[in-house]
Amino acid sequence: MIDSITDCGFCGTNKVQHTIVKGRITYRSYVDFYSRNNEEDSPMLIDDNEISTFTCQNCQKMSIRIKIEDNEKPDGYKYIQVYPIHPDGKPLDDVIPDDIKKDFDEARLIVNYSVRCANVLLRICIEKICNFIGDQFQITFTEKDKLGHKIEKIKNNNSNIGLNSKIFDLLFIIKEYGNDNAHSMREISDSDSKESFDILSNFLHQISANIATILKTNEIVNNFNSKGNISNKV
C-alpha cells in the first residue's frame, strides 16, 4: 500500500497534490473502540480519521487516502492509499496458468485486510498447481482425491517430474495453513499474521519457480530431440 503523499497510485509519478475540498470527510474509528476495550497496544486509527482525495498533476487521476497513526513519522501520522489498490509483492512465474496467478494476485491484494482469507487463497493456488502438474505429467486424480492425496501422488511420480524434494514439504505447509485458516483452527496474532503470509507466498514462489524450470528445460530438450541434435551428439 502506498503511504507517500506525493506518489501517484496510477502513473507512479510524484506530482500528487492534496485536494482541498469543502466539508472534508471524517469518521470515528471503530478500531479505536476495539483497542481501548481489548488490547491497549493494538494498532489504532486516529480519532475522526480524515479521508482525503489526492489529485495527480501528471495523469489528472484522483486517489483516496486515510490518515492513520504512525509514531515513527515527525507529525505522528501518515496517509495510506485505499484507492486504487495494488497487490503487494511480485507475481508468479509466467508458465503458471492465468487462473492460478489471478487467485494469487487476489491473495496479495487482500492480505492487508484479511490474512485468513489470503492464506486460504494460497491453499486454493496449490491445489490448482497440483492439478496443473497432473495435466502436464499425465497423473490421474479422482474426484475423491483431496489435496493431500494429490500431493502424495505427485510425490510418488516425481521420478518422472524432477521436482526438488523440499517442494513437497512446502506444499504440505501451505495446505495445512490454508486448512487451519479456513476452519479457524489456528490463532493468528497481529504481530505474526502478515509475516505468515509473506513466508507462505515465498514458498509458493519457490514452487512456481521449480515448476517453471522443469517445464522450460523439458521444452528445450524436446526441441533439441525433435531436430536430432542430442541423439546425433551422443
Coordinates of C-alpha atoms in Angstrom, one line a residue:
M1 CA 0.0 0.0 0.0
I2 CA 1.3 3.5 -0.9
D3 CA 1.9 5.7 2.2
S4 CA 3.6 8.6 0.4
I5 CA 1.6 11.8 -0.1
T6 CA 3.5 12.6 -3.3
D7 CA 3.4 9.2 -5.2
C8 CA 0.6 8.6 -7.7
G9 CA -1.1 5.2 -7.4
F10 CA -1.9 5.3 -11.1
C11 CA 1.1 6.6 -13.1
G12 CA 3.8 6.4 -10.3
T13 CA 5.0 10.0 -10.6
N14 CA 5.5 12.3 -7.6
K15 CA 3.2 15.1 -8.8
V16 CA 0.4 14.5 -6.4
Q17 CA -1.3 17.3 -4.6
H18 CA -3.7 17.2 -1.6
T19 CA -7.1 18.2 -2.8
I20 CA -8.7 20.8 -0.5
V21 CA -12.5 20.1 -0.5
K22 CA -15.3 21.8 1.4
G23 CA -16.6 19.5 4.1
R24 CA -13.7 17.1 4.2
I25 CA -14.9 13.7 5.4
T26 CA -14.0 12.5 8.8
Y27 CA -15.2 9.5 10.8
R28 CA -14.8 8.0 14.2
S29 CA -12.7 4.8 14.1
Y30 CA -14.3 1.6 15.4
V31 CA -10.8 0.2 15.7
D32 CA -10.2 2.8 18.5
F33 CA -13.1 1.3 20.4
Y34 CA -11.8 -2.2 20.0
S35 CA -8.3 -1.1 21.1
R36 CA -9.5 0.6 24.3
N37 CA -11.6 -2.4 25.2
N38 CA -9.4 -5.3 24.2
E39 CA -5.8 -4.6 23.5
E40 CA -4.1 -1.5 24.7
D41 CA -1.2 -1.9 22.3
S42 CA -3.2 -3.0 19.2
P43 CA -2.9 -0.8 16.0
M44 CA -5.3 2.1 16.2
L45 CA -6.5 4.6 13.7
I46 CA -6.7 8.2 14.8
D47 CA -10.0 9.5 16.1
D48 CA -12.0 11.3 13.5
N49 CA -9.9 9.9 10.7
E50 CA -9.5 12.1 7.7
I51 CA -10.4 10.7 4.3
S52 CA -8.8 12.9 1.7
T53 CA -8.5 13.0 -2.0
F54 CA -5.2 13.5 -3.8
T55 CA -5.0 14.5 -7.5
C56 CA -2.1 13.8 -9.7
Q57 CA -1.0 16.8 -11.9
N58 CA 0.6 14.3 -14.4
C59 CA -2.3 12.0 -15.2
Q60 CA -5.1 14.0 -13.6
K61 CA -6.5 10.9 -11.7
M62 CA -7.7 11.1 -8.2
S63 CA -6.7 8.7 -5.3
I64 CA -8.3 8.3 -1.9
R65 CA -6.2 8.1 1.3
I66 CA -6.8 8.0 5.0
K67 CA -4.7 9.4 7.8
I68 CA -3.5 6.8 10.3
E69 CA -1.3 6.9 13.4
D70 CA 2.4 6.4 12.8
N71 CA 4.7 7.3 15.8
E72 CA 7.8 7.0 13.5
K73 CA 6.6 10.0 11.5
P74 CA 7.5 13.5 12.7
D75 CA 3.8 14.5 12.7
G76 CA 2.7 11.3 14.3
Y77 CA 0.6 10.1 11.3
K78 CA 0.9 9.1 7.7
Y79 CA -1.5 8.7 4.7
I80 CA -2.4 5.3 3.5
Q81 CA -3.9 4.9 0.0
V82 CA -7.1 2.9 -0.1
Y83 CA -7.9 3.6 -3.8
P84 CA -6.6 2.5 -6.2
I85 CA -5.3 -0.7 -4.5
H86 CA -2.4 -2.7 -6.0
P87 CA -1.2 -6.2 -4.9
D88 CA 1.9 -6.4 -2.7
G89 CA 4.9 -8.4 -3.8
K90 CA 5.7 -10.0 -7.1
P91 CA 3.5 -12.2 -9.3
L92 CA 4.1 -15.9 -10.1
D93 CA 6.2 -17.2 -13.0
D94 CA 4.7 -16.7 -16.4
V95 CA 4.3 -20.5 -17.1
I96 CA 1.8 -20.8 -14.3
P97 CA -1.8 -20.7 -15.6
D98 CA -3.6 -17.4 -15.5
D99 CA -6.4 -18.6 -13.2
I100 CA -3.8 -19.5 -10.6
K101 CA -2.0 -16.2 -11.0
K102 CA -5.3 -14.4 -10.6
D103 CA -6.0 -16.2 -7.3
F104 CA -2.5 -15.4 -6.1
D105 CA -2.9 -11.7 -7.1
E106 CA -6.2 -11.6 -5.2
A107 CA -4.4 -13.0 -2.1
R108 CA -1.8 -10.4 -2.3
L109 CA -4.5 -7.7 -2.8
I110 CA -6.5 -8.6 0.3
V111 CA -3.7 -9.7 2.8
N112 CA -3.7 -6.3 4.5
Y113 CA -7.4 -6.7 5.2
S114 CA -7.7 -10.4 5.9
V115 CA -4.7 -12.7 6.4
R116 CA -7.0 -15.7 6.9
C117 CA -8.7 -15.2 3.5
A118 CA -5.3 -14.6 1.8
N119 CA -3.8 -17.8 3.3
V120 CA -6.9 -19.8 2.2
L121 CA -6.4 -18.5 -1.3
L122 CA -2.8 -19.7 -1.3
R123 CA -4.2 -23.2 -0.5
I124 CA -6.5 -22.9 -3.5
C125 CA -3.5 -21.9 -5.6
I126 CA -1.5 -25.0 -4.7
E127 CA -4.5 -27.3 -5.3
K128 CA -4.8 -25.8 -8.8
I129 CA -1.0 -26.1 -9.2
C130 CA -1.3 -29.8 -8.3
N131 CA -4.0 -30.2 -11.0
F132 CA -1.7 -28.4 -13.4
I133 CA 1.2 -30.7 -12.6
G134 CA -1.1 -33.7 -13.1
D135 CA -2.1 -32.4 -16.6
Q136 CA 1.5 -31.8 -17.6
F137 CA 2.8 -35.2 -16.4
Q138 CA -0.2 -37.4 -17.0
I139 CA -1.0 -38.1 -13.3
T140 CA -4.6 -39.1 -12.9
F141 CA -6.6 -37.7 -10.0
T142 CA -10.0 -39.0 -9.0
E143 CA -13.0 -36.9 -7.7
K144 CA -12.4 -38.4 -4.3
D145 CA -8.7 -37.3 -4.2
K146 CA -8.3 -34.5 -1.6
L147 CA -5.3 -32.1 -1.8
G148 CA -3.1 -34.3 0.4
H149 CA -3.8 -37.3 -1.8
K150 CA -2.8 -35.2 -4.9
I151 CA 0.4 -34.1 -3.3
E152 CA 1.3 -37.7 -2.5
K153 CA 0.5 -38.9 -6.0
I154 CA 2.8 -36.3 -7.4
K155 CA 5.5 -37.2 -5.0
N156 CA 5.2 -40.9 -5.9
N157 CA 5.6 -39.9 -9.6
N158 CA 8.4 -37.4 -9.0
S159 CA 11.0 -39.6 -10.7
N160 CA 9.2 -38.6 -14.0
I161 CA 8.9 -35.0 -13.0
G162 CA 12.1 -33.9 -11.2
L163 CA 10.7 -31.6 -8.5
N164 CA 13.0 -30.6 -5.7
S165 CA 12.2 -32.9 -2.7
K166 CA 11.7 -29.9 -0.5
I167 CA 8.8 -28.7 -2.7
F168 CA 6.5 -31.4 -1.2
D169 CA 7.2 -30.0 2.3
L170 CA 6.3 -26.5 1.1
L171 CA 3.1 -27.8 -0.5
F172 CA 2.0 -29.6 2.7
I173 CA 2.8 -26.5 4.9
I174 CA 0.6 -24.2 2.7
K175 CA -2.1 -26.8 2.7
E176 CA -2.1 -27.1 6.5
Y177 CA -2.1 -23.3 7.0
G178 CA -4.9 -22.9 4.5
N179 CA -7.0 -25.6 6.2
D180 CA -6.4 -24.1 9.6
N181 CA -7.3 -20.6 8.5
A182 CA -10.5 -21.9 6.6
H183 CA -11.7 -23.6 9.8
S184 CA -10.4 -21.1 12.3
M185 CA -8.2 -23.7 13.9
R186 CA -5.1 -21.5 14.0
E187 CA -4.9 -18.4 16.2
I188 CA -3.4 -15.5 14.3
S189 CA -1.9 -12.6 16.2
D190 CA -1.4 -9.1 14.8
S191 CA 2.4 -9.5 15.1
D192 CA 2.8 -12.6 13.0
S193 CA -0.2 -12.8 10.7
K194 CA 1.2 -10.8 7.8
E195 CA 4.6 -12.5 8.3
S196 CA 3.0 -15.9 7.9
F197 CA 1.5 -14.9 4.6
D198 CA 4.8 -13.5 3.4
I199 CA 6.5 -16.8 4.3
L200 CA 3.8 -18.9 2.6
S201 CA 3.8 -16.7 -0.5
N202 CA 7.6 -17.1 -0.7
F203 CA 7.1 -20.9 -0.6
L204 CA 4.6 -20.6 -3.5
H205 CA 7.2 -18.6 -5.5
Q206 CA 9.7 -21.4 -4.9
I207 CA 7.2 -24.0 -6.0
S208 CA 6.3 -21.9 -9.1
A209 CA 10.0 -21.3 -10.0
N210 CA 10.8 -25.0 -9.7
I211 CA 7.9 -26.0 -11.9
A212 CA 8.9 -23.3 -14.4
T213 CA 12.5 -24.5 -14.6
I214 CA 11.4 -28.1 -15.2
L215 CA 8.8 -27.2 -17.9
K216 CA 11.2 -24.8 -19.7
T217 CA 14.0 -27.4 -19.5
N218 CA 11.7 -30.1 -20.9
E219 CA 10.7 -27.7 -23.7
I220 CA 14.3 -27.1 -24.7
V221 CA 15.2 -30.8 -24.6
N222 CA 12.2 -31.7 -26.6
N223 CA 13.0 -29.1 -29.2
F224 CA 16.6 -30.5 -29.5
N225 CA 15.3 -34.1 -29.7
S226 CA 12.8 -33.2 -32.4
K227 CA 15.7 -31.9 -34.5
G228 CA 18.0 -34.8 -33.6
N229 CA 20.6 -32.5 -32.1
I230 CA 21.1 -34.5 -28.9
S231 CA 20.9 -38.0 -30.4
N232 CA 23.5 -37.0 -33.1
K233 CA 25.9 -35.9 -30.4
V234 CA 25.6 -39.0 -28.2

